PDB file of C-alpha atoms in Angstrom:
ATOM      1  CA  MET M   1      16.394   8.718  11.261  1.00  0.00           C
ATOM      2  CA  ILE M   2      13.529   7.703   8.999  1.00  0.00           C
ATOM      3  CA  GLN M   3      13.137   9.721   5.816  1.00  0.00           C
ATOM      4  CA  TYR M   4      10.195   9.792   3.413  1.00  0.00           C
ATOM      5  CA  ARG M   5      10.258  10.445  -0.309  1.00  0.00           C
ATOM      6  CA  GLN M   6       8.577   9.667  -3.582  1.00  0.00           C
ATOM      7  CA  ALA M   7       9.977   6.479  -5.106  1.00  0.00           C
ATOM      8  CA  SER M   8      11.803   6.287  -8.416  1.00  0.00           C
ATOM      9  CA  ILE M   9      12.217   3.458 -10.894  1.00  0.00           C
ATOM     10  CA  SER M  10      15.595   2.645  -9.335  1.00  0.00           C
ATOM     11  CA  ASP M  11      13.694   1.627  -6.158  1.00  0.00           C
ATOM     12  CA  ALA M  12      11.708  -1.136  -7.898  1.00  0.00           C
ATOM     13  CA  THR M  13      13.854  -4.063  -6.712  1.00  0.00           C
ATOM     14  CA  ALA M  14      13.920  -2.896  -3.083  1.00  0.00           C
ATOM     15  CA  ILE M  15      10.162  -2.253  -3.134  1.00  0.00           C
ATOM     16  CA  SER M  16       9.491  -5.705  -4.587  1.00  0.00           C
ATOM     17  CA  THR M  17      11.697  -7.394  -2.010  1.00  0.00           C
ATOM     18  CA  LEU M  18      10.015  -5.550   0.859  1.00  0.00           C
ATOM     19  CA  ILE M  19       6.507  -6.413  -0.373  1.00  0.00           C
ATOM     20  CA  LEU M  20       7.201 -10.095  -0.933  1.00  0.00           C
ATOM     21  CA  GLU M  21       9.065 -10.600   2.353  1.00  0.00           C
ATOM     22  CA  THR M  22       6.530  -8.644   4.404  1.00  0.00           C
ATOM     23  CA  GLN M  23       3.485 -10.257   2.784  1.00  0.00           C
ATOM     24  CA  ASP M  24       4.765 -13.704   3.625  1.00  0.00           C
ATOM     25  CA  GLN M  25       5.582 -12.705   7.204  1.00  0.00           C
ATOM     26  CA  PHE M  26       2.331 -10.915   8.078  1.00  0.00           C
ATOM     27  CA  SER M  27      -0.395 -12.618   6.077  1.00  0.00           C
ATOM     28  CA  ALA M  28      -3.341 -13.654   8.240  1.00  0.00           C
ATOM     29  CA  GLU M  29      -4.303 -16.234   5.621  1.00  0.00           C
ATOM     30  CA  LYS M  30      -1.888 -18.278   3.627  1.00  0.00           C
ATOM     31  CA  PHE M  31      -2.379 -17.839  -0.094  1.00  0.00           C
ATOM     32  CA  SER M  32      -2.775 -20.865  -2.302  1.00  0.00           C
ATOM     33  CA  PRO M  33       0.263 -21.834  -4.405  1.00  0.00           C
ATOM     34  CA  GLU M  34      -1.529 -20.146  -7.323  1.00  0.00           C
ATOM     35  CA  GLY M  35      -1.954 -16.978  -5.248  1.00  0.00           C
ATOM     36  CA  GLU M  36       1.686 -16.977  -4.198  1.00  0.00           C
ATOM     37  CA  ARG M  37       2.787 -17.314  -7.826  1.00  0.00           C
ATOM     38  CA  LEU M  38       0.443 -14.490  -8.852  1.00  0.00           C
ATOM     39  CA  LEU M  39       1.682 -12.269  -6.019  1.00  0.00           C
ATOM     40  CA  ALA M  40       5.309 -12.947  -6.973  1.00  0.00           C
ATOM     41  CA  GLN M  41       4.458 -11.984 -10.542  1.00  0.00           C
ATOM     42  CA  ILE M  42       2.485  -8.802  -9.831  1.00  0.00           C
ATOM     43  CA  CYS M  43       4.979  -7.646  -7.171  1.00  0.00           C
ATOM     44  CA  SER M  44       8.173  -8.528  -9.018  1.00  0.00           C
ATOM     45  CA  ALA M  45      10.786  -5.833  -9.555  1.00  0.00           C
ATOM     46  CA  GLU M  46       9.850  -5.771 -13.256  1.00  0.00           C
ATOM     47  CA  ALA M  47       6.158  -5.287 -12.402  1.00  0.00           C
ATOM     48  CA  ILE M  48       6.903  -2.499  -9.898  1.00  0.00           C
ATOM     49  CA  GLU M  49       9.106  -0.804 -12.489  1.00  0.00           C
ATOM     50  CA  GLY M  50       6.246  -1.046 -14.982  1.00  0.00           C
ATOM     51  CA  TYR M  51       3.790   0.429 -12.490  1.00  0.00           C
ATOM     52  CA  LEU M  52       6.113   3.367 -11.852  1.00  0.00           C
ATOM     53  CA  GLN M  53       6.571   3.923 -15.586  1.00  0.00           C
ATOM     54  CA  SER M  54       2.812   3.825 -16.182  1.00  0.00           C
ATOM     55  CA  GLY M  55       2.008   6.525 -13.618  1.00  0.00           C
ATOM     56  CA  TYR M  56       1.542   4.761 -10.295  1.00  0.00           C
ATOM     57  CA  ILE M  57       2.894   6.923  -7.490  1.00  0.00           C
ATOM     58  CA  TYR M  58       4.876   5.241  -4.722  1.00  0.00           C
ATOM     59  CA  PHE M  59       6.235   6.744  -1.541  1.00  0.00           C
ATOM     60  CA  VAL M  60       8.913   5.034   0.516  1.00  0.00           C
ATOM     61  CA  ALA M  61      10.236   5.291   4.046  1.00  0.00           C
ATOM     62  CA  GLU M  62      13.911   4.592   4.440  1.00  0.00           C
ATOM     63  CA  GLU M  63      16.494   4.428   7.136  1.00  0.00           C
ATOM     64  CA  ASN M  64      20.218   4.132   6.503  1.00  0.00           C
ATOM     65  CA  ALA M  65      19.502   3.991   2.742  1.00  0.00           C
ATOM     66  CA  ALA M  66      17.300   0.875   3.170  1.00  0.00           C
ATOM     67  CA  ILE M  67      13.624   0.965   2.206  1.00  0.00           C
ATOM     68  CA  ILE M  68      11.590  -0.061   5.258  1.00  0.00           C
ATOM     69  CA  GLY M  69       8.114   0.981   4.124  1.00  0.00           C
ATOM     70  CA  VAL M  70       6.174   1.597   0.933  1.00  0.00           C
ATOM     71  CA  ILE M  71       2.769   2.660  -0.304  1.00  0.00           C
ATOM     72  CA  GLY M  72       1.619   2.960  -3.888  1.00  0.00           C
ATOM     73  CA  VAL M  73      -1.407   4.516  -5.548  1.00  0.00           C
ATOM     74  CA  ARG M  74      -2.902   3.801  -8.968  1.00  0.00           C
ATOM     75  CA  ASP M  75      -5.017   6.398 -10.780  1.00  0.00           C
ATOM     76  CA  HIS M  76      -4.723   8.745  -7.783  1.00  0.00           C
ATOM     77  CA  ARG M  77      -7.368   6.669  -5.960  1.00  0.00           C
ATOM     78  CA  HIS M  78      -6.568   2.971  -5.614  1.00  0.00           C
ATOM     79  CA  VAL M  79      -4.126   2.287  -2.756  1.00  0.00           C
ATOM     80  CA  GLU M  80      -1.670  -0.505  -3.542  1.00  0.00           C
ATOM     81  CA  HIS M  81       1.225  -2.146  -1.774  1.00  0.00           C
ATOM     82  CA  ASN M  82       1.120  -0.685   1.717  1.00  0.00           C
ATOM     83  CA  PHE M  83       3.875  -2.555   3.554  1.00  0.00           C
ATOM     84  CA  VAL M  84       6.230  -1.796   6.449  1.00  0.00           C
ATOM     85  CA  ARG M  85       9.039  -4.077   7.536  1.00  0.00           C
ATOM     86  CA  GLY M  86       8.080  -5.988  10.688  1.00  0.00           C
ATOM     87  CA  ASP M  87      10.721  -4.533  12.976  1.00  0.00           C
ATOM     88  CA  TYR M  88       9.353  -1.052  12.179  1.00  0.00           C
ATOM     89  CA  HIS M  89       5.677  -1.758  12.913  1.00  0.00           C
ATOM     90  CA  ARG M  90       3.774   0.490  15.322  1.00  0.00           C
ATOM     91  CA  GLN M  91       5.950   3.541  14.694  1.00  0.00           C
ATOM     92  CA  GLY M  92       3.486   5.471  12.506  1.00  0.00           C
ATOM     93  CA  ILE M  93       5.405   4.783   9.292  1.00  0.00           C
ATOM     94  CA  SER M  94       2.429   3.448   7.368  1.00  0.00           C
ATOM     95  CA  SER M  95       0.294   6.386   8.519  1.00  0.00           C
ATOM     96  CA  GLN M  96       2.945   8.872   7.403  1.00  0.00           C
ATOM     97  CA  LEU M  97       3.216   7.150   4.012  1.00  0.00           C
ATOM     98  CA  TRP M  98      -0.584   7.234   3.679  1.00  0.00           C
ATOM     99  CA  LYS M  99      -0.620  10.948   4.522  1.00  0.00           C
ATOM    100  CA  LEU M 100       1.930  11.658   1.779  1.00  0.00           C
ATOM    101  CA  ALA M 101       0.079   9.512  -0.756  1.00  0.00           C
ATOM    102  CA  ARG M 102      -3.325  10.986   0.120  1.00  0.00           C
ATOM    103  CA  GLU M 103      -2.076  14.567  -0.110  1.00  0.00           C
ATOM    104  CA  SER M 104      -0.402  13.849  -3.453  1.00  0.00           C
ATOM    105  CA  CYS M 105      -3.597  12.310  -4.865  1.00  0.00           C
ATOM    106  CA  LEU M 106      -5.780  15.184  -3.694  1.00  0.00           C
ATOM    107  CA  LYS M 107      -3.377  17.683  -5.296  1.00  0.00           C
ATOM    108  CA  GLN M 108      -3.557  15.662  -8.528  1.00  0.00           C
ATOM    109  CA  GLY M 109      -7.342  16.039  -8.691  1.00  0.00           C
ATOM    110  CA  ASN M 110      -8.690  13.126  -6.650  1.00  0.00           C
ATOM    111  CA  ASP M 111     -12.215  14.044  -5.521  1.00  0.00           C
ATOM    112  CA  GLY M 112     -11.737  12.543  -2.070  1.00  0.00           C
ATOM    113  CA  GLU M 113     -12.544   8.895  -2.712  1.00  0.00           C
ATOM    114  CA  PHE M 114     -10.042   6.093  -2.220  1.00  0.00           C
ATOM    115  CA  GLU M 115     -10.315   2.326  -2.492  1.00  0.00           C
ATOM    116  CA  LEU M 116      -8.128  -0.635  -1.708  1.00  0.00           C
ATOM    117  CA  GLN M 117      -8.030  -4.384  -1.317  1.00  0.00           C
ATOM    118  CA  ALA M 118      -7.056  -5.066   2.291  1.00  0.00           C
ATOM    119  CA  SER M 119      -5.419  -8.126   3.707  1.00  0.00           C
ATOM    120  CA  THR M 120      -7.129  -9.316   6.875  1.00  0.00           C
ATOM    121  CA  PHE M 121      -4.004  -8.288   8.816  1.00  0.00           C
ATOM    122  CA  ALA M 122      -4.275  -4.665   7.583  1.00  0.00           C
ATOM    123  CA  ILE M 123      -8.020  -4.067   8.028  1.00  0.00           C
ATOM    124  CA  PRO M 124      -7.658  -2.483  11.521  1.00  0.00           C
ATOM    125  CA  VAL M 125      -5.097   0.012  10.164  1.00  0.00           C
ATOM    126  CA  TYR M 126      -7.343   1.024   7.294  1.00  0.00           C
ATOM    127  CA  GLU M 127     -10.344   1.325   9.609  1.00  0.00           C
ATOM    128  CA  ARG M 128      -8.341   3.724  11.812  1.00  0.00           C
ATOM    129  CA  TRP M 129      -7.760   5.813   8.667  1.00  0.00           C
ATOM    130  CA  GLY M 130     -11.523   5.919   8.008  1.00  0.00           C
ATOM    131  CA  PHE M 131     -11.872   3.180   5.384  1.00  0.00           C
ATOM    132  CA  VAL M 132     -14.962   0.975   5.571  1.00  0.00           C
ATOM    133  CA  LYS M 133     -15.503  -2.512   4.210  1.00  0.00           C
ATOM    134  CA  GLU M 134     -17.270  -2.558   0.863  1.00  0.00           C
ATOM    135  CA  GLY M 135     -18.098  -6.234   0.808  1.00  0.00           C
ATOM    136  CA  GLU M 136     -17.022  -9.615   2.037  1.00  0.00           C
ATOM    137  CA  LYS M 137     -13.603 -11.214   1.935  1.00  0.00           C
ATOM    138  CA  GLN M 138     -12.733 -12.366  -1.586  1.00  0.00           C
ATOM    139  CA  ASP M 139     -10.319 -14.824  -3.132  1.00  0.00           C
ATOM    140  CA  ILE M 140      -9.290 -13.951  -6.662  1.00  0.00           C
ATOM    141  CA  GLY M 141      -6.557 -16.004  -8.230  1.00  0.00           C
ATOM    142  CA  GLY M 142      -5.625 -17.307  -4.792  1.00  0.00           C
ATOM    143  CA  ILE M 143      -5.060 -13.806  -3.366  1.00  0.00           C
ATOM    144  CA  ILE M 144      -7.331 -13.099  -0.388  1.00  0.00           C
ATOM    145  CA  PHE M 145      -8.559  -9.563   0.345  1.00  0.00           C
ATOM    146  CA  THR M 146     -11.470  -7.432   1.553  1.00  0.00           C
ATOM    147  CA  PRO M 147     -12.506  -4.423  -0.571  1.00  0.00           C
ATOM    148  CA  MET M 148     -12.556  -1.142   1.362  1.00  0.00           C
ATOM    149  CA  ARG M 149     -13.413   2.472   0.523  1.00  0.00           C
ATOM    150  CA  LEU M 150     -12.831   5.929   2.022  1.00  0.00           C
ATOM    151  CA  LYS M 151     -14.624   9.179   1.285  1.00  0.00           C
ATOM    152  CA  VAL M 152     -12.518  12.068   2.530  1.00  0.00           C
ATOM    153  CA  GLY M 153     -14.546  14.991   3.912  1.00  0.00           C
ATOM    154  CA  ALA M 154     -14.161  18.573   2.730  1.00  0.00           C
ATOM    155  CA  ILE M 155     -12.019  19.471   5.763  1.00  0.00           C
ATOM    156  CA  ALA M 156      -9.558  16.655   5.085  1.00  0.00           C
ATOM    157  CA  LYS M 157      -9.468  17.538   1.357  1.00  0.00           C
ATOM    158  CA  SER M 158      -8.501  21.118   2.133  1.00  0.00           C
ATOM    159  CA  GLY M 159      -5.615  19.868   4.267  1.00  0.00           C
ATOM    160  CA  VAL M 160      -6.909  21.538   7.439  1.00  0.00           C
TER     161      VAL M 160
END
């Protein structure tokens, strides 16, 4: 049975491992060696621990005490690190994690706007959630992404 919860600092290593393994497996574009080094650095266990200590909020999905999905949010508006292990794709895990993260952000004072940097692989998921592209594909430091934004309507903000 899959369970969902807010992550703690003790989850940093498992979150890092999931992100790095999943990114490599499901990237539509291969990052440059520079991009892979940067990704390894910004998604290391130490970096994830630092994000958690600095106020990022992460939610995890787990089964049999193993983390199988994660989503993080910075500043209650910037979605980070939305990854689900490949053998758990298409089960609604990412959507459930997004729902938890979104509700948490709205309760913490988010005005209904969210942003993210989507991999090409993830764009269809984010579009289903209502995100729209905010520009062209970019390559910064060898990491390839498309900026996207969502403006949640008043009904969604109220939780109805």
